[in-house]
Coordinates of C-alpha atoms in Angstrom, one line a residue:
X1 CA 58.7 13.1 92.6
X2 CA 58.1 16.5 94.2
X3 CA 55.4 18.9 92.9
X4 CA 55.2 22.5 92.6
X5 CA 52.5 25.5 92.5
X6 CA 51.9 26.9 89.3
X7 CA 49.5 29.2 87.3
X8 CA 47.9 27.7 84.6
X9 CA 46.3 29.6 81.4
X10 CA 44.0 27.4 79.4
X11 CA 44.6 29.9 76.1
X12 CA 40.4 30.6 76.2
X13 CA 40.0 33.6 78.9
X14 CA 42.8 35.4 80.7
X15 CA 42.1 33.8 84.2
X16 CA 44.4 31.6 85.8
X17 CA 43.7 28.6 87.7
X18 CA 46.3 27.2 90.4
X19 CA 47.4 24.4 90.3
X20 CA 50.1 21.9 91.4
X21 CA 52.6 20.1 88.6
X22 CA 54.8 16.9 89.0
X23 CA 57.5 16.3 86.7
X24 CA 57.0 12.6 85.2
X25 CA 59.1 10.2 82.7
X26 CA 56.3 10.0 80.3
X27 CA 55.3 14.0 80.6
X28 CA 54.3 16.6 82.9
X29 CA 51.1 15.5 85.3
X30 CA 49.0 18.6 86.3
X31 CA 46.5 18.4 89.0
X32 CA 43.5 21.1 88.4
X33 CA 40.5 21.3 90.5
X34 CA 38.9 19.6 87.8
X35 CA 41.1 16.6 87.9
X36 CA 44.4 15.1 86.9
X37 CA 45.9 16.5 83.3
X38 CA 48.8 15.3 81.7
X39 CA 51.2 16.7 79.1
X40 CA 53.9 15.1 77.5
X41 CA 57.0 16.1 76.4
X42 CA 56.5 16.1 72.9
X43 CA 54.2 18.5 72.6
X44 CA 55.5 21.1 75.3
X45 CA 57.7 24.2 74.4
X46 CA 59.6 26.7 77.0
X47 CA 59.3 29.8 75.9
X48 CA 60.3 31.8 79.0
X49 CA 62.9 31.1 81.6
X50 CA 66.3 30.7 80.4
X51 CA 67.7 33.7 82.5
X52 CA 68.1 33.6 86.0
X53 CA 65.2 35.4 87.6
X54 CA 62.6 34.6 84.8
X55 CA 59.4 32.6 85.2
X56 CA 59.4 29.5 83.6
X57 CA 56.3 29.4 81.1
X58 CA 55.7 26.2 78.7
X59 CA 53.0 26.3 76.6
X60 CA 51.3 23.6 74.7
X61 CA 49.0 23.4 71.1
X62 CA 47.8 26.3 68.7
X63 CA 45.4 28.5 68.9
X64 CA 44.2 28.5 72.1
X65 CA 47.8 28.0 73.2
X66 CA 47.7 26.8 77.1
X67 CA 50.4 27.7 79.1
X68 CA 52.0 26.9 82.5
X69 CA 54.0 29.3 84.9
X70 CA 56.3 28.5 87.0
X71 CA 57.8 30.6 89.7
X72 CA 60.6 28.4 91.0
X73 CA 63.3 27.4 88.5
X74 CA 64.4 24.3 90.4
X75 CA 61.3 23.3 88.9
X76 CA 63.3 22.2 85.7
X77 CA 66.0 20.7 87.8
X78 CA 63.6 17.9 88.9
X79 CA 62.2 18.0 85.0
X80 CA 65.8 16.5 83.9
X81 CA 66.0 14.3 86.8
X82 CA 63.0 13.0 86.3
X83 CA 63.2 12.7 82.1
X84 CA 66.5 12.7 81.1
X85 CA 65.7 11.4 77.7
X86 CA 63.4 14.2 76.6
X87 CA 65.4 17.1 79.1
X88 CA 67.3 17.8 76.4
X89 CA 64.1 20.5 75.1
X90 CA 63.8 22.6 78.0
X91 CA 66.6 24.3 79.8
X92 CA 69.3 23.4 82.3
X93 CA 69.9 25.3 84.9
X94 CA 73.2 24.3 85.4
X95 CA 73.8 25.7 82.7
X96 CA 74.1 29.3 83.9
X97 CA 76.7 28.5 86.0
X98 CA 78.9 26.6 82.9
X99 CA 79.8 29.0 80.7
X100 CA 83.1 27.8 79.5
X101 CA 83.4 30.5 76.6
X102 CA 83.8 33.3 79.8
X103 CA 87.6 34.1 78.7
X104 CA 87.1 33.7 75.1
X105 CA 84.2 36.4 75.5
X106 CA 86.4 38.8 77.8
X107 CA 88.9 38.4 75.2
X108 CA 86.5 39.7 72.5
X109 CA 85.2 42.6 74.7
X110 CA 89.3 43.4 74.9
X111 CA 89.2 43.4 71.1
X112 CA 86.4 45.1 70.5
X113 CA 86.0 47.8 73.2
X114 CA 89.3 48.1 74.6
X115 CA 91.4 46.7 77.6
X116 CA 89.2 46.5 81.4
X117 CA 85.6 45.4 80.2
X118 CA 84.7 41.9 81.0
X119 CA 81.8 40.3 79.7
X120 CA 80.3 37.6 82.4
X121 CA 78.4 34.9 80.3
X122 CA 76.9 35.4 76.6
X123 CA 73.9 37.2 78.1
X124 CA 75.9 40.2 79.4
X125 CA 78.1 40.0 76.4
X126 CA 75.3 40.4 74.1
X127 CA 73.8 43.1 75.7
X128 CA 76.8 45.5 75.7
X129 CA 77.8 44.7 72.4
X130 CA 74.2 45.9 70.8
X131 CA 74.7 49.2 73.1
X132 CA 77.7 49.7 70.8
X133 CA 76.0 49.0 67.4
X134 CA 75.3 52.3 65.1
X135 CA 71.7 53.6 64.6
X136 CA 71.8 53.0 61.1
X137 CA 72.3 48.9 61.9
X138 CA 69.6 48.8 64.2
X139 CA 67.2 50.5 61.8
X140 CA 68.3 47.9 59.2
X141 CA 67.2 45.4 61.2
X142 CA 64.5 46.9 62.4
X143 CA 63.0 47.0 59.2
X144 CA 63.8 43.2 58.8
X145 CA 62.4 42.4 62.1
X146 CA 58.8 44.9 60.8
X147 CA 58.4 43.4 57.4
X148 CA 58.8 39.5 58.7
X149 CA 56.3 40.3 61.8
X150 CA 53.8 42.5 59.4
X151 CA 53.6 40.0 56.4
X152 CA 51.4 40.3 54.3
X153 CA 49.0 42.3 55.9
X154 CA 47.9 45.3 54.7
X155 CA 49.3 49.1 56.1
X156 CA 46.2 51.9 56.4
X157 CA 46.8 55.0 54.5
X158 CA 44.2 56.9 55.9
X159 CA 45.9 60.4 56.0
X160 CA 44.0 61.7 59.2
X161 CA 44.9 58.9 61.1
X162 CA 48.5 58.9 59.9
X163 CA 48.8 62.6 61.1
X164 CA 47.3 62.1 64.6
X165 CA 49.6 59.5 65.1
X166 CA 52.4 61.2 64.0
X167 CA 51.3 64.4 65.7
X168 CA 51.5 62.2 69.3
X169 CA 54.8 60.5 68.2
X170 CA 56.4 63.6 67.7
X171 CA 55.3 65.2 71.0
X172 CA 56.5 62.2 72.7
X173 CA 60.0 61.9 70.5
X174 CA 60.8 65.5 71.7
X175 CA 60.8 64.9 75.3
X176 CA 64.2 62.3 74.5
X177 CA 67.4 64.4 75.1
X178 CA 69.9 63.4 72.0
X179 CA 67.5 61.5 70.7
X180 CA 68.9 59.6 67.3
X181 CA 66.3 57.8 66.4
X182 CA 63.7 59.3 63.7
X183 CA 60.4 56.9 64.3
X184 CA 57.7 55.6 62.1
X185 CA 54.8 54.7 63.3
X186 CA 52.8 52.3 60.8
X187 CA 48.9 51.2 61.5
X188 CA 48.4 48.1 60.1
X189 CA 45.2 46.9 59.1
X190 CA 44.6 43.8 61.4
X191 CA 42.2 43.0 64.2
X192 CA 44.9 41.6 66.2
X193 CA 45.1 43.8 69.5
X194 CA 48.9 44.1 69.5
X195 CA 51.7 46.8 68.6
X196 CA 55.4 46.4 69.0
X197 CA 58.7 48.6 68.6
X198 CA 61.2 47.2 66.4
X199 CA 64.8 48.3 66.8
X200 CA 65.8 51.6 65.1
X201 CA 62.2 53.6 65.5
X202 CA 59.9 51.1 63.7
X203 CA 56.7 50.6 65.4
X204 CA 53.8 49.1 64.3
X205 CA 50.1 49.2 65.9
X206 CA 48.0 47.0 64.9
X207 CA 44.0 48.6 64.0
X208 CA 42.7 46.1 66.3
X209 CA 44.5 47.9 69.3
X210 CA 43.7 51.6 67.8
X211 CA 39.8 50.8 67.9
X212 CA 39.6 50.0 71.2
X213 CA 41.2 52.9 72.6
X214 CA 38.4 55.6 73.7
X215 CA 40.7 58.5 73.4
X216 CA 43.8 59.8 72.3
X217 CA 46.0 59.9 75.4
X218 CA 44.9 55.5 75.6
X219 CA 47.0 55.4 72.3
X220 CA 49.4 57.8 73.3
X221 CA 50.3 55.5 76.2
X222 CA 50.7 52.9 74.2
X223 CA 53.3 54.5 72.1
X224 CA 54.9 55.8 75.0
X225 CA 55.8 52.8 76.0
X226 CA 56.5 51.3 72.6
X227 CA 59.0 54.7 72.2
X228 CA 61.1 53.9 75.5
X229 CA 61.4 50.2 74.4
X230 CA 63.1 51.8 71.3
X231 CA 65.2 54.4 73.4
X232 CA 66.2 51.6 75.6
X233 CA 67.4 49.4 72.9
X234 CA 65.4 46.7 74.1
X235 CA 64.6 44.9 70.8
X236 CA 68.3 45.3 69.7
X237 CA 69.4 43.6 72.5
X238 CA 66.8 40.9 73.1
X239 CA 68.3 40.2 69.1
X240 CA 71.7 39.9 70.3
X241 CA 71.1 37.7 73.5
X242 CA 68.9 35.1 70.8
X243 CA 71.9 34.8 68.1
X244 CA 74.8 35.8 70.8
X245 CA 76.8 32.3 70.2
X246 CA 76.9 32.9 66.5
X247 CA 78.1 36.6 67.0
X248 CA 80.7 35.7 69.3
X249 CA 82.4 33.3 66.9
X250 CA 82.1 35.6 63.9
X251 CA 84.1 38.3 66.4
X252 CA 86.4 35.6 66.9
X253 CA 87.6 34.9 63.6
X254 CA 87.2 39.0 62.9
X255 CA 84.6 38.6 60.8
X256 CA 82.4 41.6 61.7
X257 CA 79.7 41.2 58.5
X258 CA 79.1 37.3 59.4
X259 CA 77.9 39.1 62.6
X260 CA 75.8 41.1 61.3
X261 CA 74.3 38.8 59.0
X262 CA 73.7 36.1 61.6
X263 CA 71.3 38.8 63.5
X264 CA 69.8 39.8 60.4
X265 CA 69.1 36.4 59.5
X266 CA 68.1 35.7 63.1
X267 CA 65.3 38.7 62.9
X268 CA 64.1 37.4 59.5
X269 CA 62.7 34.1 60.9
X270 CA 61.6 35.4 64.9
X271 CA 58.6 34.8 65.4
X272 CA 57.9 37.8 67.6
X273 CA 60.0 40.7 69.8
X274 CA 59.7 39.0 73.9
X275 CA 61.2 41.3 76.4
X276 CA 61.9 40.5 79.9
X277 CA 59.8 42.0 82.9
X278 CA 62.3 44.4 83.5
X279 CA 62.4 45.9 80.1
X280 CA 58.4 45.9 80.3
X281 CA 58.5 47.8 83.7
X282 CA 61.4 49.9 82.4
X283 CA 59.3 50.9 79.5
X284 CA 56.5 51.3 81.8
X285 CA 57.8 54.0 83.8
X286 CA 59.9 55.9 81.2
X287 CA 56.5 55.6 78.8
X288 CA 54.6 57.2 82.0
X289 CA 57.9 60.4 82.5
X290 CA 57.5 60.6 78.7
X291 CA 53.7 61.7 78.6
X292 CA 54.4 63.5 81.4
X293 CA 57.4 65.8 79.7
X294 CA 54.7 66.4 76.5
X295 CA 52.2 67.6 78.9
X296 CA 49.9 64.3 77.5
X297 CA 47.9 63.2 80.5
X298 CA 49.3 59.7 81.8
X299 CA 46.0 58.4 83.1
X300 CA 45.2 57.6 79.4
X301 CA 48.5 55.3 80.0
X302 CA 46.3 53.7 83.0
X303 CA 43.0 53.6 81.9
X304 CA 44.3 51.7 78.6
X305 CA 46.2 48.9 80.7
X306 CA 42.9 48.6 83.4
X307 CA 40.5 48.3 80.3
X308 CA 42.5 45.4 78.6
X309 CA 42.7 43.9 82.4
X310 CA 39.2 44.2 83.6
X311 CA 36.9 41.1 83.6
X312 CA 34.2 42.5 81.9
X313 CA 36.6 42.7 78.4
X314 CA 35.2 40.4 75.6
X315 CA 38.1 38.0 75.9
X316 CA 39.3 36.7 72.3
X317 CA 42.2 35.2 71.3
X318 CA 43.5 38.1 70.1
X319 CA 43.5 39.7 73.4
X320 CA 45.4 36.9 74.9
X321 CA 48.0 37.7 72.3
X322 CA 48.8 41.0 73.7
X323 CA 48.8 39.6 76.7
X324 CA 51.2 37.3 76.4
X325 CA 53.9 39.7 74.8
X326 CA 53.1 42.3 77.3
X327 CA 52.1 40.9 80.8
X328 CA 49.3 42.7 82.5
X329 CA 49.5 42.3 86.1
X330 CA 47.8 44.3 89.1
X331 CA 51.0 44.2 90.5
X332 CA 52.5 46.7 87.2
X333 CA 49.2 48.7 87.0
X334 CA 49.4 50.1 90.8
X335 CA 53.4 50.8 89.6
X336 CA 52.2 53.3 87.0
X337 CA 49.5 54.5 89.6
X338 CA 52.4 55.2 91.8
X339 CA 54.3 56.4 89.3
X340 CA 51.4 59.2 88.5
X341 CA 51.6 60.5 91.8
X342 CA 53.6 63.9 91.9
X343 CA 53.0 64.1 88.0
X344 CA 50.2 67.0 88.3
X345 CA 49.8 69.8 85.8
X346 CA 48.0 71.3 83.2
X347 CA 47.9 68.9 80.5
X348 CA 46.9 69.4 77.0
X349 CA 44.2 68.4 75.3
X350 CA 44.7 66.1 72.2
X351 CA 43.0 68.3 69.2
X352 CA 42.0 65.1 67.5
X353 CA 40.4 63.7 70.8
X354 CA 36.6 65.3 70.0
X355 CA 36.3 62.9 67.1
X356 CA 38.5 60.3 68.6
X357 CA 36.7 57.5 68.2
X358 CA 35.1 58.0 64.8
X359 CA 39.2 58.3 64.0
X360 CA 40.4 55.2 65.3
X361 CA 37.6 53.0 63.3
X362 CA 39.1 54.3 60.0
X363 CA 41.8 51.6 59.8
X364 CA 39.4 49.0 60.5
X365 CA 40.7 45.5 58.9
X366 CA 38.8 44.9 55.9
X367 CA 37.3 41.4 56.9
X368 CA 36.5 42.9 60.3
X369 CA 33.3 44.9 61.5
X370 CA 34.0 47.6 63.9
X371 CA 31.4 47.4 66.1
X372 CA 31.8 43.8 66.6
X373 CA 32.7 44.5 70.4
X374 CA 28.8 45.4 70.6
X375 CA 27.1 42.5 69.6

């Protein structure tokens, strides 16, 4: 069988080894500078690469997870040739091409948006439809999709912080032209290094992100970009694509609240919000305009992505979290460099940054010591 170049991520640090992979009956047969590796089927899951132009990541065990990332997508055409009785677990290519619900889906755009749109396989289909959905709907599920992520884990009600945060959100929420979204930003306590946007406004930082930002304009970055996934409708619609079979069988039938209740269902038991690379880089560059247009200096933007990139970062599982829902690449980091040039002016300072860091450890989780990157 034919092998192919990969990246491999052993789920400890954030470097990647490359290394070759050879699709086998029995399991996948990786050959590291360290030796011959094998994984088998059973205990591999794809979590990336069902769309044409994605990567093809597997990853394998809990906590460290290793992955494996694949450029070429023929890569899983040889995977089913080679192990037809276990192909059934990761995706066909072929399948993009098949899409034998393509008229029944062009007759529900016809039904549901009028005569001359066409919707070219459940992907696209899904997509326009959550363009369409009212505000109110997405921040229904957005609070689903918050409260299932959140759990149990406690929110911080420290007042200061609350109002520095939502000082910088609403700087950043005024530079949207007919904006409708009204958005909450909720810290919660949690040494995780994480924060996500869920549809309808919600976003959540986690404290473990907030205490390893150095100044204001790192965290104002990061909602930036959190803010543009929201404007973007880039949650809503990553919902819709997951559950977009069940939706477009409820609009058969005209049943428009067994729609809805499939996604809201759908967002009760993800197990996370994954956006493609071109959401990422489209919420990138629109997070980078947005700090911009409130006169918030977009080097903080930077100087937040190089810091979680640079080798000398304690590396902890935790880290490798956020890394994994929002790739960090050289590659993105000289985009936003790039897109900084021409973006001069007078900027204005923060009036919480003197005390910045003395503010950010005040939502420390409670089980967690906030100097523990010193020791």
């Amino acid at each position: 069988m034919p092998s192919w170049p990969a990246r491999y991520l052993d789920g400890v640090t954030a470097h990647t080894e490359d290394v070759t992979v050879t699709p086998a009956a029995y399991g996948l047969e990786i050959r590291r500078a360290s030796g011959v590796v094998v994984w088998p089927y059973a205990q591999i899951a794809q979590t990336q690469g069902h769309y044409h132009g994605e990567q093809v990541r597997l990853e394998r065990g809990t906590e460290p997870v290793e992955a494996l990332v694949v450029d070429d997508a023929a890569f899983l055409s040889a995977l089913h040739k080679a192990a037809p009785r276990v192909s059934r677990r990761f995706h066909d290519p072929k399948l993009r091409v098949r899409r034998p619900a393509l008229i029944g889906f062009a007759l529900v755009a016809a039904i549901a948006l009028g005569a001359g749109f066409y919707f070219w396989g459940i992907p696209t289909a899904a997509t326009l439809a959550a363009e369409q959905i009212p505000v109110s709907w997405e921040e229904q599920l957005g609070d689903t999709v918050a409260t299932s992520l959140i759990g149990s884990a406690a929110v911080c009600d420290n007042e200061e912080v609350q109002a520095a945060v939502d000082d910088m959100t609403a700087r950043l929420a005024r530079t949207i032209s007919d904006n409708p979204y009204t958005f909450r930003v909720s810290i919660v306590r949690h040494d995780m290094m994480n924060a996500f946007a869920a549809p309808g406004g919600q976003i959540v930082v986690y404290s473990g992100l907030l205490r390893r930002t150095d100044r204001a304009e790192e965290l104002a970055g990061v909602l930036a970009h959190e803010i543009s996934h929201v404007a973007r409708r880039h949650g809503t619609k990553a919902l819709f694509r997951d559950v977009a079979t069940s939706i477009f069988f409820s609009a058969v039938v005209g049943d428009a609240s067994g729609a809805m209740g499939t996604v809201l269902e759908s967002a009760k038991t993800l197990g996370g919000l994954h956006y493609s690379r071109k959401a990422e880089e489209e919420a990138d560059l629109d997070g980078m305009d947005m700090l911009a247009a409130a006169r918030i200096d977009p080097a903080g933007m930077i100087s937040f992505f190089e810091k979680l990139n640079a080798k000398e970062l304690k590396i902890d599982k935790e880290f490798l979290r956020y890394i994994s829902t929002h790739p960090l690449t050289v590659d993105r980091i000289a985009a936003l460099q790039a897109a900084r040039i021409g973006k001069g002016g007078v900027y204005v300072r923060l009036p919480f940054n003197k005390n910045w860091k003395t503010l950010a450890s005040r939502c420390n989780a409670d089980d967690v010591d906030a100097t523990d990157d010193n020791r």
